[in-house]
PDB file of C-alpha atoms in Angstrom:
ATOM      1  CA  UNK A   1       6.942  15.064  20.357  1.00 83.00           C
ATOM      2  CA  UNK A   2       5.179  17.385  22.813  1.00 88.00           C
ATOM      3  CA  UNK A   3       1.412  16.830  22.728  1.00 95.00           C
ATOM      4  CA  UNK A   4      -0.799  19.646  23.968  1.00 95.00           C
ATOM      5  CA  UNK A   5      -2.966  19.145  27.044  1.00 96.00           C
ATOM      6  CA  UNK A   6      -6.021  19.810  24.867  1.00 96.00           C
ATOM      7  CA  UNK A   7      -5.271  16.426  23.279  1.00 97.00           C
ATOM      8  CA  UNK A   8      -3.932  14.486  26.284  1.00 97.00           C
ATOM      9  CA  UNK A   9      -6.977  15.491  28.329  1.00 97.00           C
ATOM     10  CA  UNK A  10      -9.347  13.952  25.771  1.00 97.00           C
ATOM     11  CA  UNK A  11     -11.158  10.827  26.938  1.00 98.00           C
ATOM     12  CA  UNK A  12     -10.401   9.298  23.540  1.00 98.00           C
ATOM     13  CA  UNK A  13      -6.660   9.874  23.919  1.00 98.00           C
ATOM     14  CA  UNK A  14      -6.700   8.296  27.377  1.00 98.00           C
ATOM     15  CA  UNK A  15      -8.766   5.355  26.094  1.00 98.00           C
ATOM     16  CA  UNK A  16      -6.321   4.665  23.246  1.00 98.00           C
ATOM     17  CA  UNK A  17      -3.321   4.852  25.589  1.00 98.00           C
ATOM     18  CA  UNK A  18      -4.996   2.440  28.049  1.00 98.00           C
ATOM     19  CA  UNK A  19      -5.972   0.022  25.273  1.00 98.00           C
ATOM     20  CA  UNK A  20      -2.430  -0.019  23.889  1.00 98.00           C
ATOM     21  CA  UNK A  21      -1.027  -0.853  27.334  1.00 98.00           C
ATOM     22  CA  UNK A  22      -3.569  -3.629  27.914  1.00 98.00           C
ATOM     23  CA  UNK A  23      -2.850  -5.117  24.476  1.00 96.00           C
ATOM     24  CA  UNK A  24       0.920  -4.811  24.843  1.00 98.00           C
ATOM     25  CA  UNK A  25       1.066  -2.753  21.640  1.00 98.00           C
ATOM     26  CA  UNK A  26       3.487   0.176  21.581  1.00 98.00           C
ATOM     27  CA  UNK A  27       2.151   3.527  20.417  1.00 98.00           C
ATOM     28  CA  UNK A  28       4.240   6.425  19.150  1.00 97.00           C
ATOM     29  CA  UNK A  29       3.270   9.930  18.031  1.00 97.00           C
ATOM     30  CA  UNK A  30       5.324  12.187  15.802  1.00 95.00           C
ATOM     31  CA  UNK A  31       4.864  15.248  13.633  1.00 95.00           C
ATOM     32  CA  UNK A  32       6.108  15.646  10.071  1.00 95.00           C
ATOM     33  CA  UNK A  33       6.365  18.276   7.360  1.00 93.00           C
ATOM     34  CA  UNK A  34       5.635  18.535   3.640  1.00 84.00           C
ATOM     35  CA  UNK A  35       3.007  15.890   3.008  1.00 83.00           C
ATOM     36  CA  UNK A  36      -0.450  15.962   1.446  1.00 86.00           C
ATOM     37  CA  UNK A  37      -1.812  13.913   4.343  1.00 92.00           C
ATOM     38  CA  UNK A  38      -2.988  15.797   7.419  1.00 95.00           C
ATOM     39  CA  UNK A  39      -2.267  12.738   9.525  1.00 96.00           C
ATOM     40  CA  UNK A  40      -1.838   8.982   9.380  1.00 96.00           C
ATOM     41  CA  UNK A  41      -1.935   5.881  11.569  1.00 97.00           C
ATOM     42  CA  UNK A  42       0.044   2.776  10.638  1.00 96.00           C
ATOM     43  CA  UNK A  43      -0.130  -0.573  12.418  1.00 97.00           C
ATOM     44  CA  UNK A  44       2.776  -3.015  12.143  1.00 95.00           C
ATOM     45  CA  UNK A  45       1.113  -6.073  13.565  1.00 93.00           C
ATOM     46  CA  UNK A  46       4.207  -8.274  13.557  1.00 92.00           C
ATOM     47  CA  UNK A  47       6.048  -5.617  15.596  1.00 95.00           C
ATOM     48  CA  UNK A  48       3.029  -4.881  17.823  1.00 97.00           C
ATOM     49  CA  UNK A  49       3.475  -1.183  17.103  1.00 98.00           C
ATOM     50  CA  UNK A  50       1.202   1.682  16.017  1.00 98.00           C
ATOM     51  CA  UNK A  51       2.699   4.866  14.606  1.00 98.00           C
ATOM     52  CA  UNK A  52       0.537   8.005  14.543  1.00 98.00           C
ATOM     53  CA  UNK A  53       1.769  10.988  12.556  1.00 97.00           C
ATOM     54  CA  UNK A  54       0.323  14.499  12.480  1.00 97.00           C
ATOM     55  CA  UNK A  55       1.276  17.122   9.887  1.00 96.00           C
ATOM     56  CA  UNK A  56       2.978  20.074  11.591  1.00 95.00           C
ATOM     57  CA  UNK A  57       0.422  22.540  10.204  1.00 94.00           C
ATOM     58  CA  UNK A  58      -2.396  20.394  11.681  1.00 95.00           C
ATOM     59  CA  UNK A  59      -0.826  19.895  15.082  1.00 95.00           C
ATOM     60  CA  UNK A  60      -3.468  22.084  16.780  1.00 94.00           C
ATOM     61  CA  UNK A  61      -6.410  20.668  14.804  1.00 96.00           C
ATOM     62  CA  UNK A  62      -8.299  18.511  17.302  1.00 97.00           C
ATOM     63  CA  UNK A  63     -10.381  16.915  14.532  1.00 97.00           C
ATOM     64  CA  UNK A  64      -7.262  15.545  12.835  1.00 97.00           C
ATOM     65  CA  UNK A  65      -6.121  14.120  16.175  1.00 98.00           C
ATOM     66  CA  UNK A  66      -9.516  12.540  16.815  1.00 98.00           C
ATOM     67  CA  UNK A  67      -9.528  11.007  13.330  1.00 98.00           C
ATOM     68  CA  UNK A  68      -6.093   9.413  13.730  1.00 98.00           C
ATOM     69  CA  UNK A  69      -6.745   8.300  17.322  1.00 98.00           C
ATOM     70  CA  UNK A  70      -9.864   6.521  16.083  1.00 98.00           C
ATOM     71  CA  UNK A  71      -7.817   4.716  13.433  1.00 98.00           C
ATOM     72  CA  UNK A  72      -5.497   3.594  16.228  1.00 98.00           C
ATOM     73  CA  UNK A  73      -8.483   2.546  18.323  1.00 98.00           C
ATOM     74  CA  UNK A  74      -9.790   0.421  15.443  1.00 98.00           C
ATOM     75  CA  UNK A  75      -6.460  -1.430  15.275  1.00 98.00           C
ATOM     76  CA  UNK A  76      -6.499  -1.943  19.040  1.00 98.00           C
ATOM     77  CA  UNK A  77     -10.043  -3.352  18.866  1.00 98.00           C
ATOM     78  CA  UNK A  78      -8.844  -5.920  16.292  1.00 97.00           C
ATOM     79  CA  UNK A  79     -10.519  -4.480  13.228  1.00 98.00           C
ATOM     80  CA  UNK A  80      -8.610  -6.300  10.489  1.00 98.00           C
ATOM     81  CA  UNK A  81      -6.045  -4.974   8.053  1.00 98.00           C
ATOM     82  CA  UNK A  82      -5.004  -6.494   4.730  1.00 98.00           C
ATOM     83  CA  UNK A  83      -1.668  -7.122   3.045  1.00 97.00           C
ATOM     84  CA  UNK A  84      -0.819  -8.199  -0.488  1.00 97.00           C
ATOM     85  CA  UNK A  85       1.715 -10.985  -1.077  1.00 97.00           C
ATOM     86  CA  UNK A  86       4.841  -9.036  -2.078  1.00 96.00           C
ATOM     87  CA  UNK A  87       6.459 -11.838  -4.102  1.00 95.00           C
ATOM     88  CA  UNK A  88       3.813 -11.387  -6.794  1.00 94.00           C
ATOM     89  CA  UNK A  89       4.111  -8.196  -8.822  1.00 92.00           C
ATOM     90  CA  UNK A  90       1.047  -6.103  -9.546  1.00 93.00           C
ATOM     91  CA  UNK A  91       0.340  -2.805 -11.260  1.00 93.00           C
ATOM     92  CA  UNK A  92       0.770   0.152  -8.845  1.00 95.00           C
ATOM     93  CA  UNK A  93      -2.778   1.230  -9.708  1.00 95.00           C
ATOM     94  CA  UNK A  94      -4.161  -1.971  -8.192  1.00 96.00           C
ATOM     95  CA  UNK A  95      -2.172  -1.432  -4.997  1.00 96.00           C
ATOM     96  CA  UNK A  96      -3.716   2.043  -4.808  1.00 97.00           C
ATOM     97  CA  UNK A  97      -7.178   0.498  -5.140  1.00 97.00           C
ATOM     98  CA  UNK A  98      -6.449  -1.962  -2.316  1.00 97.00           C
ATOM     99  CA  UNK A  99      -5.194   0.890  -0.117  1.00 97.00           C
ATOM    100  CA  UNK A 100      -8.335   2.917  -0.873  1.00 97.00           C
ATOM    101  CA  UNK A 101     -10.521  -0.069  -0.020  1.00 98.00           C
ATOM    102  CA  UNK A 102      -8.777  -0.670   3.304  1.00 98.00           C
ATOM    103  CA  UNK A 103      -8.893   2.997   4.282  1.00 97.00           C
ATOM    104  CA  UNK A 104     -12.609   3.186   3.480  1.00 98.00           C
ATOM    105  CA  UNK A 105     -13.406   0.051   5.470  1.00 98.00           C
ATOM    106  CA  UNK A 106     -11.630   1.486   8.515  1.00 98.00           C
ATOM    107  CA  UNK A 107     -13.368   4.809   7.963  1.00 98.00           C
ATOM    108  CA  UNK A 108     -16.648   3.011   8.627  1.00 98.00           C
ATOM    109  CA  UNK A 109     -15.476   2.708  12.229  1.00 98.00           C
ATOM    110  CA  UNK A 110     -13.831   6.143  12.354  1.00 98.00           C
ATOM    111  CA  UNK A 111     -16.824   8.159  11.131  1.00 97.00           C
ATOM    112  CA  UNK A 112     -19.372   6.258  13.194  1.00 96.00           C
ATOM    113  CA  UNK A 113     -17.290   6.936  16.294  1.00 97.00           C
ATOM    114  CA  UNK A 114     -16.925  10.601  15.331  1.00 97.00           C
ATOM    115  CA  UNK A 115     -20.699  10.861  15.084  1.00 96.00           C
ATOM    116  CA  UNK A 116     -21.034   9.342  18.552  1.00 96.00           C
ATOM    117  CA  UNK A 117     -18.565  11.939  19.828  1.00 96.00           C
ATOM    118  CA  UNK A 118     -20.584  14.700  18.177  1.00 96.00           C
ATOM    119  CA  UNK A 119     -17.745  15.893  15.956  1.00 95.00           C
ATOM    120  CA  UNK A 120     -17.378  16.170  12.188  1.00 92.00           C
ATOM    121  CA  UNK A 121     -14.618  16.992   9.744  1.00 94.00           C
ATOM    122  CA  UNK A 122     -16.465  18.993   7.115  1.00 94.00           C
ATOM    123  CA  UNK A 123     -13.428  21.248   6.582  1.00 93.00           C
ATOM    124  CA  UNK A 124     -11.407  18.138   5.691  1.00 94.00           C
ATOM    125  CA  UNK A 125     -14.118  16.430   3.645  1.00 96.00           C
ATOM    126  CA  UNK A 126     -14.910  19.416   1.412  1.00 96.00           C
ATOM    127  CA  UNK A 127     -11.650  19.235  -0.627  1.00 96.00           C
ATOM    128  CA  UNK A 128     -12.099  15.482  -1.028  1.00 97.00           C
ATOM    129  CA  UNK A 129     -15.604  15.864  -2.432  1.00 97.00           C
ATOM    130  CA  UNK A 130     -14.303  18.475  -4.882  1.00 97.00           C
ATOM    131  CA  UNK A 131     -11.583  16.020  -5.917  1.00 97.00           C
ATOM    132  CA  UNK A 132     -14.144  13.254  -6.526  1.00 97.00           C
ATOM    133  CA  UNK A 133     -16.312  15.555  -8.618  1.00 97.00           C
ATOM    134  CA  UNK A 134     -13.333  16.835 -10.638  1.00 97.00           C
ATOM    135  CA  UNK A 135     -12.172  13.273 -11.340  1.00 96.00           C
ATOM    136  CA  UNK A 136     -15.626  12.318 -12.593  1.00 96.00           C
ATOM    137  CA  UNK A 137     -15.769  15.443 -14.775  1.00 96.00           C
ATOM    138  CA  UNK A 138     -12.346  14.554 -16.182  1.00 95.00           C
ATOM    139  CA  UNK A 139     -13.493  11.032 -17.005  1.00 93.00           C
ATOM    140  CA  UNK A 140     -16.682  12.326 -18.663  1.00 93.00           C
ATOM    141  CA  UNK A 141     -14.482  14.352 -21.024  1.00 94.00           C
ATOM    142  CA  UNK A 142     -11.894  11.567 -21.460  1.00 94.00           C
ATOM    143  CA  UNK A 143     -13.591   8.228 -20.698  1.00 91.00           C
ATOM    144  CA  UNK A 144     -11.543   5.483 -19.066  1.00 89.00           C
ATOM    145  CA  UNK A 145     -12.059   1.849 -19.985  1.00 86.00           C
ATOM    146  CA  UNK A 146     -11.036  -1.322 -18.200  1.00 91.00           C
ATOM    147  CA  UNK A 147      -9.866  -1.617 -14.613  1.00 95.00           C
ATOM    148  CA  UNK A 148      -9.290   2.149 -14.364  1.00 94.00           C
ATOM    149  CA  UNK A 149     -13.006   2.453 -13.665  1.00 95.00           C
ATOM    150  CA  UNK A 150     -12.383   1.022 -10.198  1.00 97.00           C
ATOM    151  CA  UNK A 151     -10.976   4.388  -9.071  1.00 96.00           C
ATOM    152  CA  UNK A 152     -14.413   5.994  -9.496  1.00 97.00           C
ATOM    153  CA  UNK A 153     -16.056   3.108  -7.626  1.00 98.00           C
ATOM    154  CA  UNK A 154     -13.844   3.479  -4.584  1.00 98.00           C
ATOM    155  CA  UNK A 155     -13.807   7.279  -4.648  1.00 98.00           C
ATOM    156  CA  UNK A 156     -17.611   7.171  -4.479  1.00 98.00           C
ATOM    157  CA  UNK A 157     -17.521   4.540  -1.730  1.00 98.00           C
ATOM    158  CA  UNK A 158     -15.189   6.689   0.360  1.00 98.00           C
ATOM    159  CA  UNK A 159     -17.416   9.717  -0.236  1.00 98.00           C
ATOM    160  CA  UNK A 160     -20.464   7.670   0.818  1.00 98.00           C
ATOM    161  CA  UNK A 161     -18.820   6.681   4.094  1.00 98.00           C
ATOM    162  CA  UNK A 162     -17.953  10.312   4.808  1.00 97.00           C
ATOM    163  CA  UNK A 163     -21.296  11.926   3.918  1.00 96.00           C
ATOM    164  CA  UNK A 164     -24.129   9.989   2.291  1.00 96.00           C
ATOM    165  CA  UNK A 165     -26.200  13.019   1.230  1.00 97.00           C
ATOM    166  CA  UNK A 166     -23.284  14.757  -0.467  1.00 97.00           C
ATOM    167  CA  UNK A 167     -22.491  11.557  -2.342  1.00 98.00           C
ATOM    168  CA  UNK A 168     -26.070  11.255  -3.552  1.00 97.00           C
ATOM    169  CA  UNK A 169     -25.804  14.762  -5.021  1.00 97.00           C
ATOM    170  CA  UNK A 170     -22.575  13.822  -6.793  1.00 97.00           C
ATOM    171  CA  UNK A 171     -24.198  10.684  -8.242  1.00 97.00           C
ATOM    172  CA  UNK A 172     -27.072  12.715  -9.681  1.00 96.00           C
ATOM    173  CA  UNK A 173     -24.542  14.438 -11.957  1.00 94.00           C
ATOM    174  CA  UNK A 174     -23.060  11.190 -13.288  1.00 96.00           C
ATOM    175  CA  UNK A 175     -24.219  10.183 -16.794  1.00 95.00           C
ATOM    176  CA  UNK A 176     -25.503   6.746 -17.796  1.00 93.00           C
ATOM    177  CA  UNK A 177     -22.172   5.964 -19.447  1.00 92.00           C
ATOM    178  CA  UNK A 178     -20.902   5.238 -15.922  1.00 96.00           C
ATOM    179  CA  UNK A 179     -23.288   2.301 -15.576  1.00 95.00           C
ATOM    180  CA  UNK A 180     -20.559  -0.208 -14.690  1.00 95.00           C
ATOM    181  CA  UNK A 181     -19.066   2.059 -12.054  1.00 97.00           C
ATOM    182  CA  UNK A 182     -22.460   2.789 -10.504  1.00 97.00           C
ATOM    183  CA  UNK A 183     -23.420  -0.900 -10.470  1.00 97.00           C
ATOM    184  CA  UNK A 184     -20.182  -1.800  -8.670  1.00 98.00           C
ATOM    185  CA  UNK A 185     -20.593   1.144  -6.292  1.00 98.00           C
ATOM    186  CA  UNK A 186     -24.136   0.051  -5.426  1.00 98.00           C
ATOM    187  CA  UNK A 187     -22.914  -3.467  -4.681  1.00 98.00           C
ATOM    188  CA  UNK A 188     -20.010  -2.178  -2.576  1.00 98.00           C
ATOM    189  CA  UNK A 189     -22.316   0.221  -0.699  1.00 98.00           C
ATOM    190  CA  UNK A 190     -24.713  -2.608   0.165  1.00 98.00           C
ATOM    191  CA  UNK A 191     -21.752  -4.708   1.307  1.00 98.00           C
ATOM    192  CA  UNK A 192     -20.387  -2.193   3.790  1.00 97.00           C
ATOM    193  CA  UNK A 193     -23.808  -1.365   5.267  1.00 94.00           C
ATOM    194  CA  UNK A 194     -23.677  -4.656   7.188  1.00 90.00           C
ATOM    195  CA  UNK A 195     -20.287  -4.003   8.815  1.00 97.00           C
ATOM    196  CA  UNK A 196     -20.429  -3.326  12.550  1.00 97.00           C
ATOM    197  CA  UNK A 197     -17.743  -5.619  13.991  1.00 98.00           C
ATOM    198  CA  UNK A 198     -14.236  -6.940  13.221  1.00 98.00           C
ATOM    199  CA  UNK A 199     -15.619 -10.229  11.860  1.00 97.00           C
ATOM    200  CA  UNK A 200     -18.091  -8.375   9.630  1.00 98.00           C
ATOM    201  CA  UNK A 201     -15.288  -6.133   8.396  1.00 98.00           C
ATOM    202  CA  UNK A 202     -13.243  -9.184   7.440  1.00 98.00           C
ATOM    203  CA  UNK A 203     -16.240 -10.475   5.484  1.00 98.00           C
ATOM    204  CA  UNK A 204     -16.461  -7.050   3.864  1.00 98.00           C
ATOM    205  CA  UNK A 205     -12.853  -7.306   2.700  1.00 98.00           C
ATOM    206  CA  UNK A 206     -13.527 -10.769   1.255  1.00 98.00           C
ATOM    207  CA  UNK A 207     -16.661  -9.632  -0.572  1.00 98.00           C
ATOM    208  CA  UNK A 208     -15.087  -6.486  -2.052  1.00 98.00           C
ATOM    209  CA  UNK A 209     -11.966  -8.384  -3.130  1.00 98.00           C
ATOM    210  CA  UNK A 210     -14.193 -10.945  -4.828  1.00 98.00           C
ATOM    211  CA  UNK A 211     -15.992  -8.079  -6.591  1.00 98.00           C
ATOM    212  CA  UNK A 212     -12.663  -6.657  -7.820  1.00 98.00           C
ATOM    213  CA  UNK A 213     -11.498 -10.116  -8.882  1.00 97.00           C
ATOM    214  CA  UNK A 214     -14.624 -10.697 -10.998  1.00 98.00           C
ATOM    215  CA  UNK A 215     -14.453  -7.216 -12.548  1.00 97.00           C
ATOM    216  CA  UNK A 216     -10.783  -7.570 -13.530  1.00 97.00           C
ATOM    217  CA  UNK A 217     -11.469 -11.042 -14.954  1.00 97.00           C
ATOM    218  CA  UNK A 218     -14.354  -9.673 -17.046  1.00 96.00           C
ATOM    219  CA  UNK A 219     -12.308  -6.717 -18.288  1.00 95.00           C
ATOM    220  CA  UNK A 220      -8.923  -8.356 -18.928  1.00 95.00           C
ATOM    221  CA  UNK A 221      -9.492 -12.127 -18.712  1.00 95.00           C
ATOM    222  CA  UNK A 222      -6.839 -12.128 -15.955  1.00 94.00           C
ATOM    223  CA  UNK A 223      -7.451 -14.090 -12.776  1.00 94.00           C
ATOM    224  CA  UNK A 224      -5.820 -12.277  -9.836  1.00 95.00           C
ATOM    225  CA  UNK A 225      -6.685 -14.836  -7.110  1.00 96.00           C
ATOM    226  CA  UNK A 226      -7.142 -12.013  -4.609  1.00 98.00           C
ATOM    227  CA  UNK A 227      -8.636 -14.408  -2.064  1.00 98.00           C
ATOM    228  CA  UNK A 228      -5.216 -16.076  -1.891  1.00 98.00           C
ATOM    229  CA  UNK A 229      -2.606 -13.356  -2.481  1.00 98.00           C
ATOM    230  CA  UNK A 230      -4.174 -10.815  -0.124  1.00 98.00           C
ATOM    231  CA  UNK A 231      -4.238 -11.812   3.514  1.00 98.00           C
ATOM    232  CA  UNK A 232      -6.793 -10.267   5.823  1.00 98.00           C
ATOM    233  CA  UNK A 233      -6.169 -10.522   9.559  1.00 98.00           C
ATOM    234  CA  UNK A 234      -7.915 -13.540  11.015  1.00 97.00           C
ATOM    235  CA  UNK A 235     -10.757 -12.752  13.402  1.00 97.00           C
ATOM    236  CA  UNK A 236     -10.958 -15.604  15.875  1.00 97.00           C
ATOM    237  CA  UNK A 237     -13.956 -15.886  18.179  1.00 96.00           C
ATOM    238  CA  UNK A 238     -14.011 -17.804  21.456  1.00 96.00           C
ATOM    239  CA  UNK A 239     -16.558 -20.182  19.940  1.00 96.00           C
ATOM    240  CA  UNK A 240     -14.121 -21.733  17.450  1.00 97.00           C
ATOM    241  CA  UNK A 241     -10.971 -21.981  19.589  1.00 98.00           C
ATOM    242  CA  UNK A 242     -11.687 -25.616  20.478  1.00 98.00           C
ATOM    243  CA  UNK A 243     -12.648 -26.602  16.904  1.00 98.00           C
ATOM    244  CA  UNK A 244     -10.310 -28.735  14.873  1.00 98.00           C
ATOM    245  CA  UNK A 245      -8.235 -26.233  12.902  1.00 98.00           C
ATOM    246  CA  UNK A 246      -8.742 -28.113   9.623  1.00 98.00           C
ATOM    247  CA  UNK A 247     -12.492 -27.532   9.936  1.00 98.00           C
ATOM    248  CA  UNK A 248     -11.850 -23.784   9.732  1.00 98.00           C
ATOM    249  CA  UNK A 249      -8.643 -23.432   7.693  1.00 98.00           C
ATOM    250  CA  UNK A 250      -6.828 -25.019   4.775  1.00 98.00           C
ATOM    251  CA  UNK A 251      -3.357 -24.416   3.351  1.00 98.00           C
ATOM    252  CA  UNK A 252      -2.494 -24.036  -0.331  1.00 97.00           C
ATOM    253  CA  UNK A 253       0.642 -23.312  -2.326  1.00 94.00           C
ATOM    254  CA  UNK A 254       0.866 -21.572  -5.692  1.00 91.00           C
ATOM    255  CA  UNK A 255       3.557 -21.437  -8.377  1.00 84.00           C
ATOM    256  CA  UNK A 256       6.301 -22.761  -6.105  1.00 86.00           C
ATOM    257  CA  UNK A 257       6.357 -19.613  -3.983  1.00 95.00           C
ATOM    258  CA  UNK A 258       7.999 -20.269  -0.592  1.00 96.00           C
ATOM    259  CA  UNK A 259       4.888 -19.595   1.492  1.00 97.00           C
ATOM    260  CA  UNK A 260       1.854 -21.562   2.537  1.00 98.00           C
ATOM    261  CA  UNK A 261      -1.311 -19.513   2.058  1.00 98.00           C
ATOM    262  CA  UNK A 262      -3.681 -20.360   4.908  1.00 98.00           C
ATOM    263  CA  UNK A 263      -7.275 -19.826   3.803  1.00 98.00           C
ATOM    264  CA  UNK A 264     -10.264 -19.398   6.103  1.00 98.00           C
ATOM    265  CA  UNK A 265     -12.874 -21.789   4.688  1.00 98.00           C
ATOM    266  CA  UNK A 266     -15.739 -19.671   5.999  1.00 96.00           C
ATOM    267  CA  UNK A 267     -15.099 -16.742   3.641  1.00 97.00           C
ATOM    268  CA  UNK A 268     -12.463 -18.323   1.351  1.00 98.00           C
ATOM    269  CA  UNK A 269     -10.014 -15.511   2.148  1.00 98.00           C
ATOM    270  CA  UNK A 270      -6.358 -15.886   3.129  1.00 98.00           C
ATOM    271  CA  UNK A 271      -5.417 -15.255   6.755  1.00 98.00           C
ATOM    272  CA  UNK A 272      -1.662 -15.939   6.838  1.00 98.00           C
ATOM    273  CA  UNK A 273       1.400 -16.285   4.618  1.00 98.00           C
ATOM    274  CA  UNK A 274       3.562 -18.848   6.401  1.00 98.00           C
ATOM    275  CA  UNK A 275       7.158 -19.887   5.743  1.00 97.00           C
ATOM    276  CA  UNK A 276      10.338 -20.759   7.597  1.00 96.00           C
ATOM    277  CA  UNK A 277      12.307 -17.546   7.480  1.00 94.00           C
ATOM    278  CA  UNK A 278      11.297 -16.992   3.872  1.00 94.00           C
ATOM    279  CA  UNK A 279      12.017 -20.592   2.899  1.00 95.00           C
ATOM    280  CA  UNK A 280       9.359 -23.255   2.264  1.00 96.00           C
ATOM    281  CA  UNK A 281       8.109 -25.370   5.130  1.00 96.00           C
ATOM    282  CA  UNK A 282       8.019 -29.135   4.526  1.00 95.00           C
ATOM    283  CA  UNK A 283       5.375 -30.173   2.007  1.00 91.00           C
ATOM    284  CA  UNK A 284       1.915 -30.457   3.613  1.00 94.00           C
ATOM    285  CA  UNK A 285       3.327 -29.547   7.043  1.00 97.00           C
ATOM    286  CA  UNK A 286       0.745 -26.811   7.617  1.00 98.00           C
ATOM    287  CA  UNK A 287      -2.152 -29.018   6.549  1.00 97.00           C
ATOM    288  CA  UNK A 288      -0.819 -31.701   8.904  1.00 97.00           C
ATOM    289  CA  UNK A 289      -0.782 -29.200  11.787  1.00 98.00           C
ATOM    290  CA  UNK A 290      -4.289 -28.086  10.919  1.00 98.00           C
ATOM    291  CA  UNK A 291      -5.515 -31.685  11.032  1.00 98.00           C
ATOM    292  CA  UNK A 292      -3.842 -32.360  14.387  1.00 98.00           C
ATOM    293  CA  UNK A 293      -4.477 -29.105  16.265  1.00 98.00           C
ATOM    294  CA  UNK A 294      -7.387 -27.159  17.581  1.00 98.00           C
ATOM    295  CA  UNK A 295      -7.694 -23.571  16.346  1.00 98.00           C
ATOM    296  CA  UNK A 296      -6.208 -22.344  19.653  1.00 98.00           C
ATOM    297  CA  UNK A 297      -3.268 -24.752  19.400  1.00 98.00           C
ATOM    298  CA  UNK A 298      -2.561 -23.814  15.791  1.00 98.00           C
ATOM    299  CA  UNK A 299      -2.594 -20.076  16.511  1.00 97.00           C
ATOM    300  CA  UNK A 300      -0.247 -20.601  19.461  1.00 96.00           C
ATOM    301  CA  UNK A 301       2.359 -21.995  17.047  1.00 94.00           C
ATOM    302  CA  UNK A 302       2.293 -19.072  14.630  1.00 93.00           C
TER     303      UNK A 302
END
């Protein structure tokens, strides 16, 4: 892919390229056709690779480039990503909710950085705000019960991260029948306000997943155990590297699945799914390692 000098001369582009080299993470750019997304950035942590795609019709849109480069920068600065345990089936709707949540959490970084750069993406945001309003209008006419209400919660949260004032105007039009959605939105909004670092973002994931877990349990009486079956990248500070690993982590198994789920005790959220090539490790092996190793020693063996 040939990238124009208008992009390669950007300080942000140069910064992302330098960061990827320092981190030993490969970075590839490509353009694509026929997609609703203007661009995307995907990070395959196990492969140490970031893929940035730009829609052909947006190839000259510097704002789209800046947006996707900032997503890449967030990955390179160790802002965490999340992954659901694939051996447990779940309704596609819930996977969409998790994807929305992750995108919004990373947008906290993206939009703050865009503000620092003095750029905005109003031409991109406008259609999204119209979509949010049309979805709410549709649900006013045909109310949705149960877990489907989560879509409104996370649409509003994404809108809030993009433009707070616009979101407040949208909320003014929402009737009292949306009390559950607005209560959850208010909680989620307060949660993300405190996020300014990778460790705080991980805590944000844990808190929002707990919120979803409680809501689904209340609505369906189903316990999803999202703190176990969704792993959020561990954020390890220098201060805990010499700690005994078992003081920070514990390993659990569920329903005879072949993986150990390693939980961070500090936020009760999973950090790793561990197995031996997809087969179970010896019983209690991970907990034994945790009891014998420091955090640094345990991580070195992963």
